[in-house]
CSV table of C-alpha atoms in Angstrom, one decimal:
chain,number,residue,atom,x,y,z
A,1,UNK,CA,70.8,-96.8,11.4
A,2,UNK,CA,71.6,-99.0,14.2
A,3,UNK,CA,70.6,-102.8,14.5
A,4,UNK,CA,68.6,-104.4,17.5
A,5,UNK,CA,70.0,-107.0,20.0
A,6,UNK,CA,68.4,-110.0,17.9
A,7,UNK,CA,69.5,-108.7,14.2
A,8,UNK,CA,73.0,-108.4,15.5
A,9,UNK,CA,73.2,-112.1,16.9
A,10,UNK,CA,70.6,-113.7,14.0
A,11,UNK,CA,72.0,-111.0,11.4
A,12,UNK,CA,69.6,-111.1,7.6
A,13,UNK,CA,69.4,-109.9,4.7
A,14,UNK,CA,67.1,-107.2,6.2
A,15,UNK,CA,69.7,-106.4,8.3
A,16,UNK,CA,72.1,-105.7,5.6
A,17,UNK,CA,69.6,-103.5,3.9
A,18,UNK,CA,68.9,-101.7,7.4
A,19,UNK,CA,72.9,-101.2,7.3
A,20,UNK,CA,73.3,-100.0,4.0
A,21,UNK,CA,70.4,-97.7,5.1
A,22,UNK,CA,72.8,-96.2,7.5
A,23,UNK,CA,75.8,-95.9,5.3
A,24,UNK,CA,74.2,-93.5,3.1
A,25,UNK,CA,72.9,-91.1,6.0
A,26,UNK,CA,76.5,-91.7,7.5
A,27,UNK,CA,78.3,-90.7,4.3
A,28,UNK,CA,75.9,-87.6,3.6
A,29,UNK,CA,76.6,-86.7,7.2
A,30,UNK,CA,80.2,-86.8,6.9
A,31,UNK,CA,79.7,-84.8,3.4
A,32,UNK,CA,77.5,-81.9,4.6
A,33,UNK,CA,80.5,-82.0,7.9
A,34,UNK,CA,83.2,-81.5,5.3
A,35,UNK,CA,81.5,-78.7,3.7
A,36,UNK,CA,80.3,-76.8,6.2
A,37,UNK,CA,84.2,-76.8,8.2
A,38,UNK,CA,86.7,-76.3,6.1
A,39,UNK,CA,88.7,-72.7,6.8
A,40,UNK,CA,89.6,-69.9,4.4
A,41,UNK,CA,92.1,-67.7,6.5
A,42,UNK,CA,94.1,-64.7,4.5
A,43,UNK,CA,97.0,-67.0,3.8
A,44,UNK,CA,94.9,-69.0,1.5
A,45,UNK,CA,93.8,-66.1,-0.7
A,46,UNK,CA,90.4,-66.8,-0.6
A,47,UNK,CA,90.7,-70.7,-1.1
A,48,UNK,CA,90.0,-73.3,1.7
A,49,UNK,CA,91.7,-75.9,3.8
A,50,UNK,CA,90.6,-78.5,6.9
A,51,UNK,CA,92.3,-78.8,9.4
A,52,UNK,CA,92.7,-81.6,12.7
A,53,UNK,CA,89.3,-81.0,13.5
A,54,UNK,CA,86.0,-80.4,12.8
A,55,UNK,CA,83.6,-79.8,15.9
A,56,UNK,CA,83.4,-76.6,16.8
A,57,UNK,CA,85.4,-76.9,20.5
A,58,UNK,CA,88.5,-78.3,19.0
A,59,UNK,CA,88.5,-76.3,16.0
A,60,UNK,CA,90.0,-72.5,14.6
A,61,UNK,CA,89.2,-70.7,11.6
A,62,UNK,CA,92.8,-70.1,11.5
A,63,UNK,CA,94.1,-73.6,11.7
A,64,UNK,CA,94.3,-75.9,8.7
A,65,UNK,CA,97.2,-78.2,7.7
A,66,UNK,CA,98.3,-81.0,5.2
A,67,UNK,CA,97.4,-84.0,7.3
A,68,UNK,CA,93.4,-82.5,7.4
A,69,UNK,CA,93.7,-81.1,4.2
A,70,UNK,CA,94.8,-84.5,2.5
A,71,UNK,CA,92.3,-86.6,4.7
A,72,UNK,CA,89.9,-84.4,3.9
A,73,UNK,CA,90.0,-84.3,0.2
A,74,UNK,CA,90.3,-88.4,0.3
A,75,UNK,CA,87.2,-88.5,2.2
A,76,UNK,CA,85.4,-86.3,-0.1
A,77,UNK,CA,86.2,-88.3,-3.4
A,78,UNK,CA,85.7,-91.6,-1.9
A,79,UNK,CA,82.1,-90.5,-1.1
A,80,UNK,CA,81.7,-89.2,-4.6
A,81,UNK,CA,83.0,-92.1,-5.9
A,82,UNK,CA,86.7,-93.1,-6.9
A,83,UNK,CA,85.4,-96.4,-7.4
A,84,UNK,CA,84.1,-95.3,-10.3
A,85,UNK,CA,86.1,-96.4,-13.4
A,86,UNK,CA,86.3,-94.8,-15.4
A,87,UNK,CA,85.7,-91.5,-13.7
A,88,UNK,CA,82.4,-89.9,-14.3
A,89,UNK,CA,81.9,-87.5,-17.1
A,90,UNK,CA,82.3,-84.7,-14.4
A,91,UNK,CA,85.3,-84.3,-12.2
A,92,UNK,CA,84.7,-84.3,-8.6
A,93,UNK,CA,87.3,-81.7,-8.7
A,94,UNK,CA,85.6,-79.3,-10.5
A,95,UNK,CA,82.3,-79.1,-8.0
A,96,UNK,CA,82.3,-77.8,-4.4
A,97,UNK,CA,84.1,-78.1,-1.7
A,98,UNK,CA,87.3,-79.9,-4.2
A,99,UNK,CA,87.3,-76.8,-6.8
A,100,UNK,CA,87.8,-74.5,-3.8
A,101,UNK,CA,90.7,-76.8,-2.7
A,102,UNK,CA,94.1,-74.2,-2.0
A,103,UNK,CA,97.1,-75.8,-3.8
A,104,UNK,CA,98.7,-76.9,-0.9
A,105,UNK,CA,98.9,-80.4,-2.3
A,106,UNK,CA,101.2,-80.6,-5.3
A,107,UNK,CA,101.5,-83.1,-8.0
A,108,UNK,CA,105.5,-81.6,-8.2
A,109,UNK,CA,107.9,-80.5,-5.5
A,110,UNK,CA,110.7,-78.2,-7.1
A,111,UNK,CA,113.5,-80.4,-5.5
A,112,UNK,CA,112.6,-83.4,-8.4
A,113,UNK,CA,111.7,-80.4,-11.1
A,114,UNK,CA,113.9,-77.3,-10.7
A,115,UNK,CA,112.7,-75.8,-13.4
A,116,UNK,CA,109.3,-75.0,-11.7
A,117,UNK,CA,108.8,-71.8,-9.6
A,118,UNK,CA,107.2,-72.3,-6.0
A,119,UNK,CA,103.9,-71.1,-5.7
A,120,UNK,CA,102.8,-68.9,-3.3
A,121,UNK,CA,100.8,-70.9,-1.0
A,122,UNK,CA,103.0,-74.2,-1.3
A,123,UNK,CA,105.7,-72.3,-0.2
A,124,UNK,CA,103.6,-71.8,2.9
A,125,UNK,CA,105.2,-74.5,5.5
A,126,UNK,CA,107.4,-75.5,3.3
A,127,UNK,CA,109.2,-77.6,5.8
A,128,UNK,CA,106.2,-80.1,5.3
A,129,UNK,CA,108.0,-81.5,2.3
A,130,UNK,CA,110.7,-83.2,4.3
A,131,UNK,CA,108.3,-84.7,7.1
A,132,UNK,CA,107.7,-88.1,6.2
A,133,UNK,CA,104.3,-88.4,7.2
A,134,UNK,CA,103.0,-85.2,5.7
A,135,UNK,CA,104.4,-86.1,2.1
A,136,UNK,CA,102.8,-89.9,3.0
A,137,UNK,CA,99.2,-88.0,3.4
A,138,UNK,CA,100.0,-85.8,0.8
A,139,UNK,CA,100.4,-88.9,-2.1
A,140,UNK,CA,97.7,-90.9,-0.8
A,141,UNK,CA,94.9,-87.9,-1.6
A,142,UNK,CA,97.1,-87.1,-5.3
A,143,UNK,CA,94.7,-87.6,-8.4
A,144,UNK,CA,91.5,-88.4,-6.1
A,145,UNK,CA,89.2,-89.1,-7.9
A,146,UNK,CA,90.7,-92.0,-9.6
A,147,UNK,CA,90.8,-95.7,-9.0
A,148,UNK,CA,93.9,-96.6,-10.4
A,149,UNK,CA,96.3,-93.6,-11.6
A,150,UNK,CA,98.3,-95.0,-14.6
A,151,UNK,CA,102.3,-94.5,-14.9
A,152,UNK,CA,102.4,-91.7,-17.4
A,153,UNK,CA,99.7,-90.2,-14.8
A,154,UNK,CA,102.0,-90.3,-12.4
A,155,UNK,CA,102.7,-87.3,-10.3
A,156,UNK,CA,106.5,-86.1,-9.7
A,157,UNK,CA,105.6,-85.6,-5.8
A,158,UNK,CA,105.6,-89.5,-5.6
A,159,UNK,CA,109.2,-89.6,-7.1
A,160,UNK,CA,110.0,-87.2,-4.3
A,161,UNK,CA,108.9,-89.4,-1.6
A,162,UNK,CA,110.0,-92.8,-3.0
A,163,UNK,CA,113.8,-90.7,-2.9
A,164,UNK,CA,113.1,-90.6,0.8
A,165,UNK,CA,114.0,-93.8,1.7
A,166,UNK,CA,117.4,-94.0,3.2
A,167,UNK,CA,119.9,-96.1,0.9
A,168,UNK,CA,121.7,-98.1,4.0
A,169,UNK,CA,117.8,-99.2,4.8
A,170,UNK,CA,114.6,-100.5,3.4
A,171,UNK,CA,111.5,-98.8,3.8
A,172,UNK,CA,111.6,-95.5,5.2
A,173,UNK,CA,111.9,-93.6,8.7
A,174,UNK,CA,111.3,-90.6,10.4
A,175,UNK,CA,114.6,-89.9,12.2
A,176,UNK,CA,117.5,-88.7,10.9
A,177,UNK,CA,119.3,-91.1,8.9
A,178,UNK,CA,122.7,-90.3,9.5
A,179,UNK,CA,122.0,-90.7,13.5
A,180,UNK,CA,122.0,-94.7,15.3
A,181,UNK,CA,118.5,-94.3,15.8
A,182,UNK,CA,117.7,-93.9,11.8
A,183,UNK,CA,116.6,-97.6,11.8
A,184,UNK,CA,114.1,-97.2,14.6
A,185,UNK,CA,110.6,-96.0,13.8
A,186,UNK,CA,110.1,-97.5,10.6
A,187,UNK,CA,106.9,-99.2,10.8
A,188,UNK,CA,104.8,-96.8,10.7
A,189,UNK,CA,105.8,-94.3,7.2
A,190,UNK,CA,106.9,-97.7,6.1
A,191,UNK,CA,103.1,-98.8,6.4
A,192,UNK,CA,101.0,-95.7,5.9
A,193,UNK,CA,103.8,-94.9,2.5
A,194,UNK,CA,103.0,-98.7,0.9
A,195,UNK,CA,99.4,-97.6,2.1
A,196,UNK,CA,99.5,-94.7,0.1
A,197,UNK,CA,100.9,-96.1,-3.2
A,198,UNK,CA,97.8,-98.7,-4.0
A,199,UNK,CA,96.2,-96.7,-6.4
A,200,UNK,CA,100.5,-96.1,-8.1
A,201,UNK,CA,101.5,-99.4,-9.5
A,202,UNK,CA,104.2,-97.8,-11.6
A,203,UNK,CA,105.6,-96.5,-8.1
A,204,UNK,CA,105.0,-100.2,-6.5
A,205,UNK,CA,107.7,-101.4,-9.3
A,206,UNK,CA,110.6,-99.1,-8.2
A,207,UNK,CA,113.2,-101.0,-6.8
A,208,UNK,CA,113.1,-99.2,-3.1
A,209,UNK,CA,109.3,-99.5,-2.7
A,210,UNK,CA,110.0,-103.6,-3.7
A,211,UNK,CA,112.2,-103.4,-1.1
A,212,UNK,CA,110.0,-102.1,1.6
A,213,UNK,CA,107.2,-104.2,0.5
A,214,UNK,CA,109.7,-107.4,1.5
A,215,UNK,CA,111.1,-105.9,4.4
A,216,UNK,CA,107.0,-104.8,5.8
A,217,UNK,CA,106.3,-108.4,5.0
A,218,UNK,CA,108.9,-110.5,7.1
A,219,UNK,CA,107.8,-107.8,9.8
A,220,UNK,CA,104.5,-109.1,9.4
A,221,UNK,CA,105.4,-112.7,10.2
A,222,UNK,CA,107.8,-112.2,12.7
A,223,UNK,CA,107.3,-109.1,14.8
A,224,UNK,CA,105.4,-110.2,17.4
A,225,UNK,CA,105.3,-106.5,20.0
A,226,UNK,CA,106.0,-103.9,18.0
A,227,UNK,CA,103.6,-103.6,15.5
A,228,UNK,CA,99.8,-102.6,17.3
A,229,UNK,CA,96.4,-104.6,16.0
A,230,UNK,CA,95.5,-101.2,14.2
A,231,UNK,CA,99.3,-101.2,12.5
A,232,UNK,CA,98.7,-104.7,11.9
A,233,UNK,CA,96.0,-104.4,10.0
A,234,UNK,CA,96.7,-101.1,7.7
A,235,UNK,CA,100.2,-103.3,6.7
A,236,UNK,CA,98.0,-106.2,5.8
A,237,UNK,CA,95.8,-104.0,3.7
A,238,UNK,CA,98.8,-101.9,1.9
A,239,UNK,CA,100.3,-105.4,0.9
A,240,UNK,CA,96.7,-106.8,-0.2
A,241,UNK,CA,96.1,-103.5,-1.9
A,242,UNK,CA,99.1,-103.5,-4.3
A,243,UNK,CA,99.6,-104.3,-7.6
A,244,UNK,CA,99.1,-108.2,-8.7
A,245,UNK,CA,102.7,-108.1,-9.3
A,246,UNK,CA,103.4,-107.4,-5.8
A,247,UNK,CA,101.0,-109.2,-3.9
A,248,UNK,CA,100.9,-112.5,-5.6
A,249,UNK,CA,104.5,-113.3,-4.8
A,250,UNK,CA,104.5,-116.1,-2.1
A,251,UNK,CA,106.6,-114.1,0.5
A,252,UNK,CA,103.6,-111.3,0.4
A,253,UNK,CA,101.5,-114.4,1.2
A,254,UNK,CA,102.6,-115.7,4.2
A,255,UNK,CA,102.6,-112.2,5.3
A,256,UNK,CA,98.7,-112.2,4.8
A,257,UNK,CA,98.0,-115.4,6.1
A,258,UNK,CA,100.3,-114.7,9.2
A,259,UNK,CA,97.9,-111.2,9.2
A,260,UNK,CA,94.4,-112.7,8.7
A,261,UNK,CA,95.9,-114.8,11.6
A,262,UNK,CA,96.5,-112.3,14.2
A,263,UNK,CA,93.5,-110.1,13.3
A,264,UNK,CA,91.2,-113.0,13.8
A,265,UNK,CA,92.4,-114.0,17.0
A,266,UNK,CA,92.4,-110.1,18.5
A,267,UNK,CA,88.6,-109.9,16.8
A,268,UNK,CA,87.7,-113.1,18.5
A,269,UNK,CA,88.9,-111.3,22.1
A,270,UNK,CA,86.4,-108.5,21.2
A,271,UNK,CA,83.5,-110.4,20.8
A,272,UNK,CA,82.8,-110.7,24.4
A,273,UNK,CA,83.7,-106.9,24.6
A,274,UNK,CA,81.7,-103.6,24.0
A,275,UNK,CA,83.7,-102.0,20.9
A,276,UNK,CA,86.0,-99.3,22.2
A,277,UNK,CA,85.0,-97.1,18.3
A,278,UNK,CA,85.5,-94.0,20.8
A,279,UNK,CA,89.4,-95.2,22.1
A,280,UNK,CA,91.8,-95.3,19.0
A,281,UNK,CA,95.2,-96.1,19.5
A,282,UNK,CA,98.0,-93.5,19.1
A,283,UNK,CA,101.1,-94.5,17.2
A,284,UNK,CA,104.0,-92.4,18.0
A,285,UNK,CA,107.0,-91.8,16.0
A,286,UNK,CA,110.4,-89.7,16.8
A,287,UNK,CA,111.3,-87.0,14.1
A,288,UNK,CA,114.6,-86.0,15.7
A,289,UNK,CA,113.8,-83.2,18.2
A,290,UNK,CA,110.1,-84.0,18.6
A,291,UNK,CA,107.4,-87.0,19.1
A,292,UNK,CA,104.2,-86.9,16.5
A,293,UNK,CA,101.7,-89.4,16.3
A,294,UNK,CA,98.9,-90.4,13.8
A,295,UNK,CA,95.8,-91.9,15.1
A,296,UNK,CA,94.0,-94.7,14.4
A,297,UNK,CA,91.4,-97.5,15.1
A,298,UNK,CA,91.8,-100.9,15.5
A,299,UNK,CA,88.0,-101.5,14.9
A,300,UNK,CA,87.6,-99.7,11.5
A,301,UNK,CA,91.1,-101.1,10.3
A,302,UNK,CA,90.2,-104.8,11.3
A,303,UNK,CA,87.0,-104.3,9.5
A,304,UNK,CA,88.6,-102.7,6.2
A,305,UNK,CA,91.0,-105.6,6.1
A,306,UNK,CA,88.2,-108.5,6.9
A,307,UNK,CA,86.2,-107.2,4.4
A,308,UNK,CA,89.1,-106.9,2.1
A,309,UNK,CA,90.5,-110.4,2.9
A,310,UNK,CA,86.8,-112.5,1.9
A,311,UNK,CA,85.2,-111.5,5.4
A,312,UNK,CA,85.8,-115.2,7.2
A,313,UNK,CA,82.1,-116.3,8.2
A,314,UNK,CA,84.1,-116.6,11.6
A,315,UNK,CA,84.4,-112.8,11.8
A,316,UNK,CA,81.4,-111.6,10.0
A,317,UNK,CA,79.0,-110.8,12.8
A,318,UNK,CA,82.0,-108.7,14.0
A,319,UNK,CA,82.2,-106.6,10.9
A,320,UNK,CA,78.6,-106.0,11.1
A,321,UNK,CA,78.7,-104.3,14.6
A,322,UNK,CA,81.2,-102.4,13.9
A,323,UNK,CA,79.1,-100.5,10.7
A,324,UNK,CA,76.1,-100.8,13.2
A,325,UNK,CA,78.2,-99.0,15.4
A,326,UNK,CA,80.1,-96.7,13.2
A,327,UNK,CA,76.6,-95.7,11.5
A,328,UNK,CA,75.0,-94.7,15.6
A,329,UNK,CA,78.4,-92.9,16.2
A,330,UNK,CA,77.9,-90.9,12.4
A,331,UNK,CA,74.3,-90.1,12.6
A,332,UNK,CA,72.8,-86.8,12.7
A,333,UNK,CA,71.8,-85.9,16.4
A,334,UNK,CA,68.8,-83.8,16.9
A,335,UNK,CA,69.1,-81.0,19.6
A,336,UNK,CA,66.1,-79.0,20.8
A,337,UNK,CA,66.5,-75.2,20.3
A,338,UNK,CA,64.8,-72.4,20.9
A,339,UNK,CA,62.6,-72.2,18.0
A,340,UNK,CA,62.2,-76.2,17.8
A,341,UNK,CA,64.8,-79.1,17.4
A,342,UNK,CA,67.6,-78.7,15.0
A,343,UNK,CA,69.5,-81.2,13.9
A,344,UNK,CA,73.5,-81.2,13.8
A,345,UNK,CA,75.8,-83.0,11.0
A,346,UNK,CA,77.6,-85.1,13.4
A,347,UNK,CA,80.1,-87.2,11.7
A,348,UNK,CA,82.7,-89.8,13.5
A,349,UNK,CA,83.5,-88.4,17.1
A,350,UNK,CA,85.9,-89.9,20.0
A,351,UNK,CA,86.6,-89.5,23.4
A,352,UNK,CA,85.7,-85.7,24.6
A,353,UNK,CA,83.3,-84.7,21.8
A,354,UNK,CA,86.6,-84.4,19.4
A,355,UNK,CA,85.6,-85.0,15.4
A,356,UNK,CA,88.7,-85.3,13.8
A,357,UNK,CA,89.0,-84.5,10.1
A,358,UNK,CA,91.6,-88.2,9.2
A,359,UNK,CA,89.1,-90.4,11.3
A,360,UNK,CA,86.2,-89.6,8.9
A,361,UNK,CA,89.2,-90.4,6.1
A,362,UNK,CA,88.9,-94.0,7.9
A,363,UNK,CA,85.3,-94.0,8.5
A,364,UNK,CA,84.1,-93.7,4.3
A,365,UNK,CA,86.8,-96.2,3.7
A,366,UNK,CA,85.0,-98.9,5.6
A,367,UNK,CA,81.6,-97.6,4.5
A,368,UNK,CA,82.3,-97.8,1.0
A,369,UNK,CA,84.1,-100.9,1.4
A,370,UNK,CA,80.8,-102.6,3.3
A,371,UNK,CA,78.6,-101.6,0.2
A,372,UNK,CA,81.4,-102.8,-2.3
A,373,UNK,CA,81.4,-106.5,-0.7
A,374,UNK,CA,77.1,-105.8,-0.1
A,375,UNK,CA,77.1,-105.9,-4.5
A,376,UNK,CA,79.1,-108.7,-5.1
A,377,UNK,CA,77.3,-110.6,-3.0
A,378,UNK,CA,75.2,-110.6,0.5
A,379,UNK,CA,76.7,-114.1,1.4
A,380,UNK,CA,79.8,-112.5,2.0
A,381,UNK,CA,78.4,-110.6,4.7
A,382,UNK,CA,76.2,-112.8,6.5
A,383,UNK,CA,77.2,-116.2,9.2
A,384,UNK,CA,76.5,-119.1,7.8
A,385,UNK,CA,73.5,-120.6,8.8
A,386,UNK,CA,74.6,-124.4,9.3
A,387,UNK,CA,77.9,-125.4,10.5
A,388,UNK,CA,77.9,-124.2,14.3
A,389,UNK,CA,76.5,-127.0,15.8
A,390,UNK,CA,79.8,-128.8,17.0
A,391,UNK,CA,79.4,-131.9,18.7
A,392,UNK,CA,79.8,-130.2,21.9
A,393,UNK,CA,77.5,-127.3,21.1
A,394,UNK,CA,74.6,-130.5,20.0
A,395,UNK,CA,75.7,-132.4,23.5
A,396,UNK,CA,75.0,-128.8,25.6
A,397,UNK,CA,71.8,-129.0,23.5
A,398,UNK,CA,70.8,-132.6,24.4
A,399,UNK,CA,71.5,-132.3,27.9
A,400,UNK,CA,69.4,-128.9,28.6
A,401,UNK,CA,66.8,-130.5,26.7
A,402,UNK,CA,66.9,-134.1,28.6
A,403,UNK,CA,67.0,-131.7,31.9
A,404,UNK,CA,63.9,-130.3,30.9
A,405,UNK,CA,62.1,-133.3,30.4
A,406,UNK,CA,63.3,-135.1,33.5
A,407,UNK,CA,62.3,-131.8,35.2
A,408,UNK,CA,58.6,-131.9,34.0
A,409,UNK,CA,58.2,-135.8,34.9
A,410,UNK,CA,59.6,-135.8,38.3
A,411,UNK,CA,57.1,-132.7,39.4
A,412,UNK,CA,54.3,-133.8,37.4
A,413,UNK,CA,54.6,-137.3,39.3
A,414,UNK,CA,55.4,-135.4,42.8
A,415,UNK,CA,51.8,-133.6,42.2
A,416,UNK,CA,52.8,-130.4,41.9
A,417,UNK,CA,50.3,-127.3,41.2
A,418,UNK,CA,50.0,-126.4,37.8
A,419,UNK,CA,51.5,-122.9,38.6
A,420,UNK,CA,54.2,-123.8,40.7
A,421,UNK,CA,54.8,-126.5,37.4
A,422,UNK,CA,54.7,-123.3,34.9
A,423,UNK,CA,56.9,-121.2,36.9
A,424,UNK,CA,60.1,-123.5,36.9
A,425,UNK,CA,59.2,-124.4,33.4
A,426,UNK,CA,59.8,-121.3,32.5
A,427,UNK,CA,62.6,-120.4,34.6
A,428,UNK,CA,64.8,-123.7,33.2
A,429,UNK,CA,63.1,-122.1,29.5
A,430,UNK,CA,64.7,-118.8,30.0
A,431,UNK,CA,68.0,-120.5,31.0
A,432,UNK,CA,68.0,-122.2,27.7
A,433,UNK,CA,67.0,-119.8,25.4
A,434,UNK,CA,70.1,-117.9,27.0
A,435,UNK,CA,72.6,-120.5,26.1
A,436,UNK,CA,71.0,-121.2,23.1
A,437,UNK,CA,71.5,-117.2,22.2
A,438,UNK,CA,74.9,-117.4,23.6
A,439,UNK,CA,75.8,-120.6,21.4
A,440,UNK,CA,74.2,-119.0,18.1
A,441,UNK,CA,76.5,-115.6,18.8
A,442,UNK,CA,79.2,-118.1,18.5
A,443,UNK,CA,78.6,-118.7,15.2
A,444,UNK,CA,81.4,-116.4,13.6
A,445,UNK,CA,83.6,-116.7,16.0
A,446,UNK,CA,84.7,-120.1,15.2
């Protein structure tokens, strides 16, 4: 459910509860999507995968991989609720579409256990193990329905990775280490790998995943081109995300503040702006031979990490648009058909009708982040009613108002019709009420 043209500029409690409205048709949506597009080609043996897409012109039966697989098994068990803790007496893994799941995602890799055979279908691909990326996806949907997995819960695939990490380097990279280039392109597994361990504290305290977490942090408060809005923000959230003994240490601060900084100032830009929801940005990194990117967008991240951060009142009315936004986007459309209108499970689509399976990853993570903050307390959510009437703003006021009356006096004395009288009366009303509007939409944005 979208919002009208007043609630979004005078945003209420009603509008929260109009909002919330939306997020649970948006998150059934994005369910009954999952379910109904997932593929099951001979290779799996009769269990299912997803893969890059999900509408119907960008998508094959025969295509499924680890980066849709893994999104969209952490989309699934968000919506069914890791934030439950402790789990609920039944597994979300044990009912449909996560029982059918094919084992493509392994808690072990036999390169950290020898002792264990391959299976089958993990053997399929298995070059997929020593892509950075894929074994960063992988991790983050590992034990998905929990919260917070313990370290005796800990699965061996995240040893794997953590060994990953190149020992002349922090963090990790995607190029060949033993090449010149091996410390280029490290921001983004560097990011979307500390991203991936919030739910792993035991892995946060390995001495290499310390060390990334310092080296992503002075990156954070120095880098000032290479790093996108969208990057930006997903580094701000891993380092927000960790473990207390990670992000309470006063380097990971100023690495926050210099965040909540520049994500402020690039939402303040877009409050002028229509939101761009349908134009994410592509972040490319070089794996040797070949260019890959993951996808993502600036407007859900920035969103995540406001809400995550205490949602300034500065940005607030910004965060609301974009659920407002995210829920139109989501919604179900209705088509008419032959035998009467049928309606379509949409979920999250860009730019040429293109539903991809990690953007609706991205999507339930804001969504069930919005609700979150909605329990703990509506204030959170809402601009503050008092407190935006700077001097300037109450001068503005005065003199619009003073205009008005000088207005009325000089053609009331000048003998003016009635009519004529109402007409400009209204005309100069019109042009304050639009200031006024434009003031009050200033609200959040400091």
């Amino acid at each position: 459910m979208s919002i009208s043209w007043r609630e979004s500029r005078w945003p209420t409690r009603k509008t929260l509860r109009t909002l919330d409205g939306g997020v649970t048709t948006s998150l059934k949506a994005i369910r009954s999507l999952l379910e109904e597009k997932p593929v099951s080609p001979p290779e799996l043996k009769g269990h299912i995968a997803w893969g890059q897409y999900l509408d119907d012109a960008h998508r094959s039966d025969e295509h499924w991989g680890r980066f849709g697989t893994s999104s969209a098994v952490v989309a699934l068990a968000l919506i069914d609720g890791r934030d439950d803790h402790p789990p609920k007496s039944r597994s979300i893994l044990k009912s449909y579409p996560l029982d059918r799941v094919a084992p493509v995602i392994p808690e072990s890799w036999p390169a950290t256990n020898p002792k264990r055979k391959i299976e089958k279908l993990e053997a399929i691909r298995k070059r997929d193990f020593t892509l950075i990326m894929k074994l960063a996806y992988m991790v983050d949907a590992l034990k998905p329905d929990r919260a917070i997995v313990q370290g005796e819960e800990q699965p061996q695939l995240i040893k794997y990775l953590i060994k990953r990490s190149p020992k002349n380097m922090a963090g990790w990279t995607t190029r060949p280490t033993k090449t010149s280039h091996g410390q280029r392109d490290r921001h983004v597994p560097t990011t979307y790998i500390l991203w991936a361990l919030r739910r792993f504290p035991a892995a946060q305290e390995e001495p290499v995943v310390k060390e990334a977490y310092d080296w992503l942090a002075r990156e954070l408060q120095h880098d000032k081109q290479r790093m996108g809005i969208d990057l930006i923000a997903l580094a701000g959230l891993a380092l927000h995300r960790a473990s207390p003994q990670i992000n309470e240490h006063a380097h990971i601060d100023k690495a926050l503040i210099a965040c909540d900084a520049r994500v402020e100032e690039w939402v303040h830009r877009q409050n002028k702006k229509k939101l761009a929801l349908e134009r994410p940005y592509f972040n490319g990194y070089s794996q040797g031979s070949t260019t890959d990117y993951i996808i993502l967008s600036p407007e859900l991240l920035c969103a995540i990490y406001l809400l995550d951060r205490g949602n300034p009142p500065r940005t607030r009315k910004f965060v609301l648009k974009v659920v407002s936004e995210v829920n139109e986007n989501v919604a179900p459309k209705t088509i008419g058909g032959d035998d009467g209108p049928v309606v379509i499970p949409r979920g999250f689509c860009v730019q040429n009708g293109m539903i991809r399976t990690a953007d609706q990853m991205w999507v339930v993570e804001l969504l069930r982040t919005f609700r979150r903050t909605r329990q703990q307390g509506e204030r959170q959510l809402l601009p503050p009613k008092t407190g935006w009437l700077s001097a300037r703003r109450a001068l503005v006021i005065f003199a619009l108002l003073s205009l008005l009356v000088y207005v009325a006096v000089t053609l009331i004395d000048s003998g003016w019709s009635s009519t004529s009288l109402l007409a400009i009366l209204a005309a100069i009303a019109l042009l304050s009420v639009n200031v006024f509007a434009e003031l009050a939409n200033t609200r959040g944005a400091g």
